Each structure stands twice: as structure tokens, then as C-alpha cells.
Short mmCIF file of C-alpha atoms and ligand atoms in Angstrom, two decimals:
data_model
loop_
_atom_site.label_atom_id
_atom_site.label_comp_id
_atom_site.label_asym_id
_atom_site.label_seq_id
_atom_site.Cartn_x
_atom_site.Cartn_y
_atom_site.Cartn_z
CA UNK A 996 16.96 -6.12 -5.38
CA UNK A 997 17.53 -8.19 -2.32
CA UNK A 998 15.57 -7.15 0.73
CA UNK A 999 17.66 -7.49 3.86
CA UNK A 1000 16.59 -6.72 7.38
CA UNK A 1001 18.69 -6.38 10.53
CA UNK A 1002 17.12 -7.39 13.83
CA UNK A 1003 17.99 -5.14 16.78
CA UNK A 1004 16.84 -4.87 20.38
CA UNK A 1005 17.93 -5.26 23.97
CA UNK A 1006 19.38 -8.63 24.98
CA UNK A 1007 16.89 -11.38 25.79
CA UNK A 1008 13.86 -9.80 24.09
CA UNK A 1009 13.33 -12.60 21.57
CA UNK A 1010 15.44 -11.61 18.56
CA UNK A 1011 16.81 -15.10 17.99
CA UNK A 1012 13.41 -16.63 18.70
CA UNK A 1013 12.04 -14.46 15.89
CA UNK A 1014 14.95 -15.29 13.61
CA UNK A 1015 14.36 -19.00 14.11
CA UNK A 1016 10.62 -18.73 13.33
CA UNK A 1017 11.37 -16.73 10.18
CA UNK A 1018 14.24 -18.70 8.77
CA UNK A 1019 13.76 -22.14 10.38
CA UNK A 1020 17.47 -22.05 11.11
CA UNK A 1021 18.46 -23.59 14.43
CA UNK A 1022 20.13 -20.93 16.54
CA UNK A 1023 21.04 -20.41 20.18
CA UNK A 1024 18.08 -19.24 22.19
CA UNK A 1025 18.47 -18.99 25.92
CA UNK A 1026 17.28 -17.14 28.95
CA UNK A 1027 20.42 -15.14 29.40
CA UNK A 1028 21.50 -11.84 27.89
CA UNK A 1029 24.08 -11.88 25.06
CA UNK A 1030 23.23 -15.42 24.07
CA UNK A 1031 23.92 -14.37 20.47
CA UNK A 1032 27.43 -13.08 19.80
CA UNK A 1033 28.26 -13.86 16.17
CA UNK A 1034 25.56 -12.81 13.72
CA UNK A 1035 23.11 -15.37 12.37
CA UNK A 1036 22.14 -14.83 8.75
CA UNK A 1037 19.22 -16.58 7.10
CA UNK A 1038 16.63 -16.16 4.39
CA UNK A 1039 12.90 -16.55 4.48
CA UNK A 1040 10.53 -16.79 1.53
CA UNK A 1041 7.98 -14.02 1.08
CA UNK A 1042 4.63 -15.71 1.67
CA UNK A 1043 2.45 -15.16 -1.41
CA UNK A 1044 -0.47 -17.39 -2.44
CA UNK A 1045 -0.34 -15.97 -5.96
CA UNK A 1046 2.97 -17.74 -6.47
CA UNK A 1047 1.39 -21.13 -5.67
CA UNK A 1048 -1.53 -20.53 -8.03
CA UNK A 1049 0.74 -19.41 -10.86
CA UNK A 1050 3.03 -22.40 -10.38
CA UNK A 1051 0.05 -24.73 -10.74
CA UNK A 1052 -1.39 -22.92 -13.76
CA UNK A 1053 1.93 -22.92 -15.61
CA UNK A 1054 2.80 -26.45 -14.44
CA UNK A 1055 6.20 -25.06 -13.55
CA UNK A 1056 8.97 -27.44 -12.56
CA UNK A 1057 10.26 -24.97 -9.98
CA UNK A 1058 8.67 -22.45 -7.64
CA UNK A 1059 11.01 -19.70 -6.50
CA UNK A 1060 9.61 -17.19 -4.02
CA UNK A 1061 11.06 -13.74 -3.45
CA UNK A 1062 13.18 -13.87 -0.32
CA UNK A 1063 14.04 -11.62 2.57
CA UNK A 1064 17.39 -11.92 4.27
CA UNK A 1065 17.51 -11.54 8.04
CA UNK A 1066 20.46 -10.70 10.26
CA UNK A 1067 20.18 -11.69 13.90
CA UNK A 1068 22.83 -9.90 15.93
CA UNK A 1069 23.80 -9.48 19.57
CA UNK A 1070 21.68 -7.39 21.91
CA UNK A 1071 22.44 -3.71 22.39
CA UNK A 1072 22.40 -2.20 25.87
CA UNK A 1073 22.36 1.31 27.26
CA UNK A 1074 25.91 2.63 27.01
CA UNK A 1075 26.86 0.21 24.22
CA UNK A 1076 28.49 3.10 22.34
CA UNK A 1077 30.73 3.53 25.41
CA UNK A 1078 31.61 -0.15 25.45
CA UNK A 1079 28.86 -1.47 27.75
CA UNK A 1080 27.73 -5.03 27.13
CA UNK A 1081 29.29 -6.24 23.90
CA UNK A 1082 29.84 -2.65 22.77
CA UNK A 1083 28.42 -1.56 19.43
CA UNK A 1084 31.05 -2.63 16.89
CA UNK A 1085 28.87 -5.61 15.92
CA UNK A 1086 26.41 -3.12 14.39
CA UNK A 1087 28.74 -3.13 11.39
CA UNK A 1088 27.19 -6.52 10.59
CA UNK A 1089 23.94 -4.80 9.64
CA UNK A 1090 25.27 -1.68 7.96
CA UNK A 1091 24.12 -2.88 4.56
CA UNK A 1092 20.54 -3.79 5.44
CA UNK A 1093 17.55 -2.04 3.83
CA UNK A 1094 15.53 -1.92 7.03
CA UNK A 1095 15.81 -2.37 10.74
CA UNK A 1096 13.49 -4.63 12.64
CA UNK A 1097 13.32 -3.54 16.24
CA UNK A 1098 12.13 -6.19 18.71
CA UNK A 1099 10.52 -4.80 21.84
CA UNK A 1100 9.68 -6.96 24.81
CA UNK A 1101 6.03 -6.80 25.84
CA UNK A 1102 5.74 -10.22 27.50
CA UNK A 1103 5.90 -10.07 31.31
CA UNK A 1104 7.31 -13.52 32.30
CA UNK A 1105 9.31 -12.62 35.43
CA UNK A 1106 11.45 -15.73 34.92
CA UNK A 1107 12.98 -14.27 31.74
CA UNK A 1108 15.76 -11.87 32.70
CA UNK A 1109 15.28 -8.26 31.56
CA UNK A 1110 18.53 -6.28 31.46
CA UNK A 1111 16.67 -3.17 32.63
CA UNK A 1112 14.85 -5.15 35.33
CA UNK A 1113 11.33 -4.03 34.36
CA UNK A 1114 9.22 -4.39 31.23
CA UNK A 1115 8.92 -0.93 29.64
CA UNK A 1116 8.91 -0.97 25.84
CA UNK A 1117 8.88 2.84 25.49
CA UNK A 1118 12.05 3.12 27.56
CA UNK A 1119 13.66 0.22 25.69
CA UNK A 1120 12.81 1.80 22.35
CA UNK A 1121 14.57 5.02 23.42
CA UNK A 1122 17.64 3.11 24.57
CA UNK A 1123 18.03 1.26 21.29
CA UNK A 1124 17.32 4.26 19.06
CA UNK A 1125 19.79 6.41 20.96
CA UNK A 1126 22.47 3.72 20.79
CA UNK A 1127 21.93 3.49 17.02
CA UNK A 1128 22.21 7.28 16.82
CA UNK A 1129 25.39 7.28 18.91
CA UNK A 1130 26.87 4.62 16.65
CA UNK A 1131 26.12 6.83 13.63
CA UNK A 1132 27.45 9.91 15.41
CA UNK A 1133 30.81 8.21 15.94
CA UNK A 1134 31.02 7.66 12.19
CA UNK A 1135 29.88 11.20 11.37
CA UNK A 1136 32.32 12.81 13.82
CA UNK A 1137 35.19 10.91 12.22
CA UNK A 1138 34.15 11.96 8.72
CA UNK A 1139 33.32 15.64 9.29
CA UNK A 1140 36.87 17.00 9.82
CA UNK A 1141 38.08 15.19 6.69
CA UNK A 1142 35.12 16.55 4.76
CA UNK A 1143 35.94 20.09 5.92
CA UNK A 1144 39.52 19.71 4.75
CA UNK A 1145 38.36 18.39 1.38
CA UNK A 1146 35.85 21.22 1.01
CA UNK A 1147 38.56 23.81 1.77
CA UNK A 1148 40.80 22.18 -0.82
CA UNK A 1149 38.03 22.80 -3.36
CA UNK A 1150 36.29 19.45 -3.72
CA UNK A 1151 32.82 19.97 -5.19
CA UNK A 1152 31.44 16.78 -3.65
CA UNK A 1153 32.74 17.71 -0.21
CA UNK A 1154 31.22 21.19 -0.49
CA UNK A 1155 27.86 19.61 -1.23
CA UNK A 1156 28.13 16.96 1.45
CA UNK A 1157 29.35 19.21 4.27
CA UNK A 1158 26.10 21.07 5.06
CA UNK A 1159 24.15 17.81 4.80
CA UNK A 1160 26.39 15.95 7.20
CA UNK A 1161 26.34 18.91 9.58
CA UNK A 1162 22.52 18.72 9.64
CA UNK A 1163 22.68 14.96 10.07
CA UNK A 1164 24.94 15.43 13.09
CA UNK A 1165 22.41 17.84 14.64
CA UNK A 1166 19.56 15.37 14.22
CA UNK A 1167 21.59 12.47 15.54
CA UNK A 1168 22.76 14.36 18.59
CA UNK A 1169 19.10 15.04 19.39
CA UNK A 1170 18.39 11.32 18.94
CA UNK A 1171 16.23 11.99 15.88
CA UNK A 1172 15.75 9.89 12.79
CA UNK A 1173 17.71 10.87 9.69
CA UNK A 1174 15.41 8.96 7.33
CA UNK A 1175 14.79 12.14 5.33
CA UNK A 1176 18.49 12.11 4.37
CA UNK A 1177 18.54 8.44 3.41
CA UNK A 1178 19.09 9.15 -0.30
CA UNK A 1179 21.92 11.65 0.16
CA UNK A 1180 25.20 10.41 -1.28
CA UNK A 1181 27.17 11.04 1.90
CA UNK A 1182 24.60 9.26 4.10
CA UNK A 1183 24.58 6.25 1.80
CA UNK A 1184 28.35 6.21 1.74
CA UNK A 1185 28.56 6.22 5.54
CA UNK A 1186 25.79 3.57 5.81
CA UNK A 1187 24.17 5.28 8.76
CA UNK A 1188 21.68 3.08 10.61
CA UNK A 1189 19.28 5.83 11.71
CA UNK A 1190 18.62 6.56 8.04
CA UNK A 1191 16.99 3.13 7.66
CA UNK A 1192 13.27 2.51 7.73
CA UNK A 1193 12.02 0.90 10.92
CA UNK A 1194 9.60 -1.91 11.61
CA UNK A 1195 8.77 -2.94 15.16
CA UNK A 1196 8.02 -6.42 16.36
CA UNK A 1197 6.10 -6.11 19.61
CA UNK A 1198 6.77 -9.41 21.30
CA UNK A 1199 3.81 -10.24 23.50
CA UNK A 1200 0.08 -9.81 23.66
CA UNK A 1201 -1.81 -6.86 22.21
CA UNK A 1202 -3.61 -6.28 25.55
CA UNK A 1203 -0.29 -5.65 27.31
CA UNK A 1204 0.82 -2.88 24.92
CA UNK A 1205 0.50 0.69 26.21
CA UNK A 1206 -1.48 2.94 23.84
CA UNK A 1207 1.34 5.50 24.01
CA UNK A 1208 3.66 3.00 22.30
CA UNK A 1209 1.33 2.72 19.30
CA UNK A 1210 1.11 6.53 19.17
CA UNK A 1211 4.89 6.87 19.24
CA UNK A 1212 5.40 4.29 16.50
CA UNK A 1213 2.71 5.83 14.29
CA UNK A 1214 4.16 9.30 14.82
CA UNK A 1215 7.55 8.19 13.56
CA UNK A 1216 5.98 6.58 10.49
CA UNK A 1217 7.26 3.11 11.29
CA UNK A 1218 5.49 -0.18 10.69
CA UNK A 1219 4.74 -2.67 13.41
CA UNK A 1220 3.48 -6.16 14.03
CA UNK A 1221 2.31 -7.69 17.29
CA UNK A 1222 3.31 -11.31 17.80
CA UNK A 1223 3.56 -13.54 20.80
CA UNK A 1224 6.76 -15.20 19.65
CA UNK A 1225 6.70 -17.91 22.27
CA UNK A 1226 3.52 -19.31 20.72
CA UNK A 1227 4.12 -18.34 17.09
CA UNK A 1228 5.15 -20.74 14.35
CA UNK A 1229 5.10 -18.28 11.47
CA UNK A 1230 4.52 -14.57 11.03
CA UNK A 1231 3.73 -13.65 7.43
CA UNK A 1232 2.27 -10.30 8.57
CA UNK A 1233 5.76 -9.23 9.53
CA UNK A 1234 7.07 -9.55 6.01
CA UNK A 1235 3.99 -7.82 4.63
CA UNK A 1236 4.50 -4.97 7.13
CA UNK A 1237 8.15 -4.72 6.11
CA UNK A 1238 7.16 -4.59 2.44
CA UNK A 1239 4.63 -1.87 3.12
CA UNK A 1240 6.97 0.23 5.23
CA UNK A 1241 9.70 -0.04 2.65
CA UNK A 1242 7.40 0.61 -0.31
CA UNK A 1243 8.16 -2.71 -1.97
CA UNK A 1244 6.06 -4.77 -4.35
CA UNK A 1245 6.28 -8.16 -6.07
CA UNK A 1246 6.08 -9.00 -9.73
CA UNK A 1247 6.20 -12.47 -11.26
CA UNK A 1248 7.70 -14.42 -14.08
CA UNK A 1249 6.08 -17.72 -14.92
CA UNK A 1250 6.59 -20.56 -17.38
CA UNK A 1251 7.17 -24.29 -17.58
CA UNK A 1252 10.66 -24.02 -16.12
CA UNK A 1253 9.81 -21.90 -13.13
CA UNK A 1254 7.43 -19.49 -11.51
CA UNK A 1255 9.18 -16.83 -9.54
CA UNK A 1256 8.49 -13.79 -7.41
CA UNK A 1257 10.70 -10.69 -7.60
CA UNK A 1258 11.01 -7.81 -5.18
CA UNK A 1259 11.17 -4.25 -6.51
CA UNK A 1260 10.58 -0.73 -5.22
CA UNK A 1261 7.10 0.62 -5.87
CA UNK A 1262 7.23 3.00 -8.81
CA UNK A 1263 10.01 1.12 -10.62
CA UNK A 1264 9.89 1.34 -14.40
CA UNK A 1265 10.01 -1.81 -16.52
CA UNK A 1266 13.77 -1.70 -17.29
CA UNK A 1267 14.67 -1.29 -13.61
CA UNK A 1268 12.30 -4.11 -12.65
CA UNK A 1269 13.84 -6.31 -15.34
CA UNK A 1270 17.21 -5.59 -13.75
CA UNK A 1271 16.02 -7.59 -10.73
CA UNK A 1272 15.93 -10.67 -12.96
CA UNK A 1273 19.32 -10.07 -14.51
CA UNK A 1274 21.46 -6.94 -14.27
CA UNK A 1275 22.02 -7.04 -18.05
CA UNK A 1276 18.28 -6.80 -18.71
CA UNK A 1277 18.12 -3.25 -17.43
CA UNK A 1278 20.51 -1.95 -20.10
CA UNK A 1279 19.30 -4.24 -22.87
CA UNK A 1280 15.59 -3.89 -22.17
CA UNK A 1281 13.46 -3.57 -25.32
CA UNK A 1282 9.90 -4.17 -24.14
CA UNK A 1283 7.87 -6.30 -21.77
CA UNK A 1284 4.71 -8.28 -22.28
CA UNK A 1285 2.59 -7.70 -19.22
CA UNK A 1286 -0.53 -9.27 -17.83
CA UNK A 1287 -1.75 -8.64 -14.33
CA UNK A 1288 -2.11 -11.66 -12.04
CA UNK A 1289 -5.86 -11.01 -11.60
CA UNK A 1290 -6.42 -10.99 -15.38
CA UNK A 1291 -4.24 -14.05 -15.82
CA UNK A 1292 -6.36 -15.97 -13.30
CA UNK A 1293 -9.63 -14.64 -14.70
CA UNK A 1294 -8.84 -15.59 -18.29
CA UNK A 1295 -6.97 -18.81 -17.55
CA UNK A 1296 -3.56 -18.24 -19.15
CA UNK A 1297 -1.36 -16.49 -21.70
CA UNK A 1298 -3.31 -17.37 -24.84
CA UNK A 1299 -6.67 -16.45 -23.32
CA UNK A 1300 -5.35 -13.21 -21.84
CA UNK A 1301 -3.91 -12.29 -25.24
CA UNK A 1302 -7.23 -13.06 -26.97
CA UNK A 1303 -9.12 -10.84 -24.56
CA UNK A 1304 -6.63 -8.03 -25.06
CA UNK A 1305 -5.40 -8.21 -21.47
CA UNK A 1306 -1.83 -8.99 -22.44
CA UNK A 1307 -0.17 -5.66 -23.08
CA UNK A 1308 3.12 -4.69 -24.66
CA UNK A 1309 4.81 -2.06 -22.52
CA UNK A 1310 7.89 0.06 -23.10
CA UNK A 1311 10.63 1.67 -21.04
CA UNK A 1312 8.34 4.13 -19.28
CA UNK A 1313 5.90 1.53 -17.95
CA UNK A 1314 5.62 1.48 -14.16
CA UNK A 1315 5.40 -2.10 -12.94
CA UNK A 1316 2.49 -2.87 -10.59
CA UNK A 1317 2.28 -5.31 -7.72
CA UNK A 1318 1.09 -8.62 -9.17
CA UNK A 1319 2.18 -7.95 -12.75
CA UNK A 1320 3.44 -10.98 -14.69
CA UNK A 1321 6.23 -10.02 -17.06
CA UNK A 1322 7.93 -11.48 -20.08
CA UNK A 1323 10.98 -9.33 -20.71
CA UNK A 1324 12.26 -8.89 -24.26
CA UNK A 1325 15.86 -7.78 -24.35
CA UNK A 1326 18.66 -7.31 -26.88
N1 GTP E 1808 7.55 -15.85 27.91
C1 GTP E 1808 8.12 -15.55 26.76
N2 GTP E 1808 9.41 -15.83 26.59
C2 GTP E 1808 10.00 -15.52 25.43
C3 GTP E 1808 9.27 -14.92 24.36
N3 GTP E 1808 10.12 -14.71 23.33
C4 GTP E 1808 11.33 -15.15 23.74
N4 GTP E 1808 11.27 -15.65 25.00
C5 GTP E 1808 12.37 -16.24 25.81
O1 GTP E 1808 13.30 -15.22 26.10
C6 GTP E 1808 14.63 -15.76 26.14
C7 GTP E 1808 15.52 -14.98 25.21
O2 GTP E 1808 15.15 -15.21 23.87
P1 GTP E 1808 16.19 -15.01 22.66
O3 GTP E 1808 15.40 -15.19 21.41
O4 GTP E 1808 17.41 -15.83 22.85
O5 GTP E 1808 16.53 -13.47 22.89
P2 GTP E 1808 17.58 -12.54 22.11
O6 GTP E 1808 16.94 -11.21 21.98
O7 GTP E 1808 18.08 -13.20 20.89
O8 GTP E 1808 18.74 -12.42 23.20
P3 GTP E 1808 20.34 -12.11 22.99
O9 GTP E 1808 20.84 -12.96 21.87
O10 GTP E 1808 20.90 -12.50 24.30
O11 GTP E 1808 20.44 -10.65 22.72
C8 GTP E 1808 14.50 -17.23 25.77
O12 GTP E 1808 14.46 -17.98 26.98
C9 GTP E 1808 13.16 -17.28 25.05
O13 GTP E 1808 12.57 -18.56 25.13
C10 GTP E 1808 7.87 -14.66 24.56
O14 GTP E 1808 7.16 -14.18 23.66
N5 GTP E 1808 7.35 -15.00 25.78
MG1 MG E 1809 19.92 -13.80 20.30
#
């Protein structure tokens, strides 16, 4: 699976600065709101020392890290759903992302314009979350009447979806997360943003962050990373935090041709994990030879791991662990 993350926040909070650090792509960064209009899309490798070690041990010609795709979009403002600022139509650019990265301004710097005049990350968080909810509500309100008609006409799917979407509307109108409905067919179909997992990037210094902000973020079960973007050159913790929040892990394939990292959901069984390598592998999966990275390093390679009985043959029910090295056998 490809991990993709949409960056949201008020204008001028450092979204494009973050995007540039992550992806090394040159983008417009300026001290004025709405500097970004068209979305910037870029990928960043998942930092993982294990990949370097494996590449050396296997003398691989290529090293291919797992990647995360980032979408840097325009800033949202209060009233965006009513057309303020650039409106909210540009949110459609991130409707397919797996997670939302919410940049909050912590840094004081009076010379950098703040669209709400003062630095107040708790207020800004509310503004953005409610604009995301209002965006979703517009979609839900359009769908509900059609769903009612379909349910009356006897559609089984519509009858199932109707009570769910009605609940979703209630939560959204109260500005609440709908993460608990993320796996519902209707919510997936409508690609609602408030169903996505959240990670916060607190742009500034730890000392300037109000304790209540940490409490709020913890209470909503989101991840966060503190980074002073102005002085940052890379932020691997951010990707690790995103992985953790999203329940993702990495497994490896390694050989003379290439050593490569793959992103999967924690708890994935071997066939599903193999599907990350090639979609055909999921259906045609027979078995996998598995050695954990730690054992591979300890023993010194395939032959040694096999000798010591640390190379296992696993079937369709095997749950792949973070750091597993796989050789997939398929039909
Ligand atoms: N002092 C300070 N300035 C920062 C920091 N991060 C970003 N800036 C500045 O803030 C301004 C806005 O940064 P951008 O990255 O363009 O902000 P943005 O969120 O992409 O803004 P829009 O595209 O307009 O929504 C630029 O002048 C940055 O140099 C920071 O950590 N400290
Ligand atoms: Mg920008």
C-alpha cells in the first residue's frame, strides 16, 4: 500500500516549509497567506537504518526505501466552507489520503503574518477541524436525500448505509471526529476527511506549547511531533509518528538486485503483505520464507540463518512482523 498524507492548516503556518524539508522539492514559500494555490505533491523515503545495513549485507545493486507521499495544499481559513479565503473545494485534492497532517503554528515571530492576528494553536486547531467537518457535511447533506430515496425503493445497501450516515451527520455537526466510522462502506465511498487519522506538526519550540494542547491532542488519540521548521533540515520522527498513528509497519525484501522496504498495515497476513510487492502475489501466494531482520544480522545471512533454524517457512495465516525479511513463493 502507498502511504499518502495531506498537509492542512491555516495559511502561513509553515505547510510548504514542511513539505520542502520532507520532499526536497523546491516550492513557493513566502510570508503571505495563500502562497500555495495549486497542490504540491512529492514523495519522501521512510528513514530506516535497517535498509542500509541489509543493502550492504546483500551487496544489492539498488536500495529502494518505502515511501510516503505528501500533498501540500492551500491554507484553510475560518469560513472556508462559506467561500472565505480560497474556499474549500481544493480539499478534494486530499480526499484520497490515508492520513491528515495538521500543521499548527507555535512560533511567535511577529513579522510573519498570522491570519487570526495572534498565535493560539488551540483556536487554530478548532478552526481547521471544523472546516474539515463542514466540508464533509456538505458531502453528507448531498448524499442523504438520495440515500433515503434508494432505501425507500428497497435497496439493501442504502438501508444499511442510511443509519450510519445519519449518525455521521450528527457527529460532524457537533464538530466531532468520525474516525470510528472510517471502515464503513458509505464513509469510504464519500471519502470523508474527518474519518482520517490525524498527526499534528507543532511548528515551533516545545517550551512555547501550552500543556492544554498536548492534553487535547492526546485525548483525541492523534499523534504529534514538535519541530522548529525554520531550523530543521529533516524530520524522521514525523514519519515514525505517522506510521505509529496509522498502525503501519515495514517488511523487507533483499537480494543482489535490490533491497527494498514495504509498507503494510500491522496485523496483515502474509498473502496481503505479498500483495504490496505485486498485486498478483496476493492471489497466487503459496508460502513465504521468513527471517527477522534481527536474526538475519545476528547470524550473518540467509545460509547461516537457515542453518540455525531461524529461517522459517510460513503459510497463508502468518502475520507479518515489523522487520521481517520475506521471500515470497507464488504460483
Ligand atoms: N519564524 C519562523 N518562521 C517560519 C517557520 N516556519 C515557516 N515560517 C515562515 O512562515 C512563512 C510561511 O511559510 P509557508 O511554508 O509558505 O506557509 P504555508 O502554510 O505553506 O502558507 P500558505 O501556502 O500561504 O497556506 C514563510 O515566510 C516561512 O519562512 C518557523 O518555524 N519559524
Ligand atoms: Mg504553502
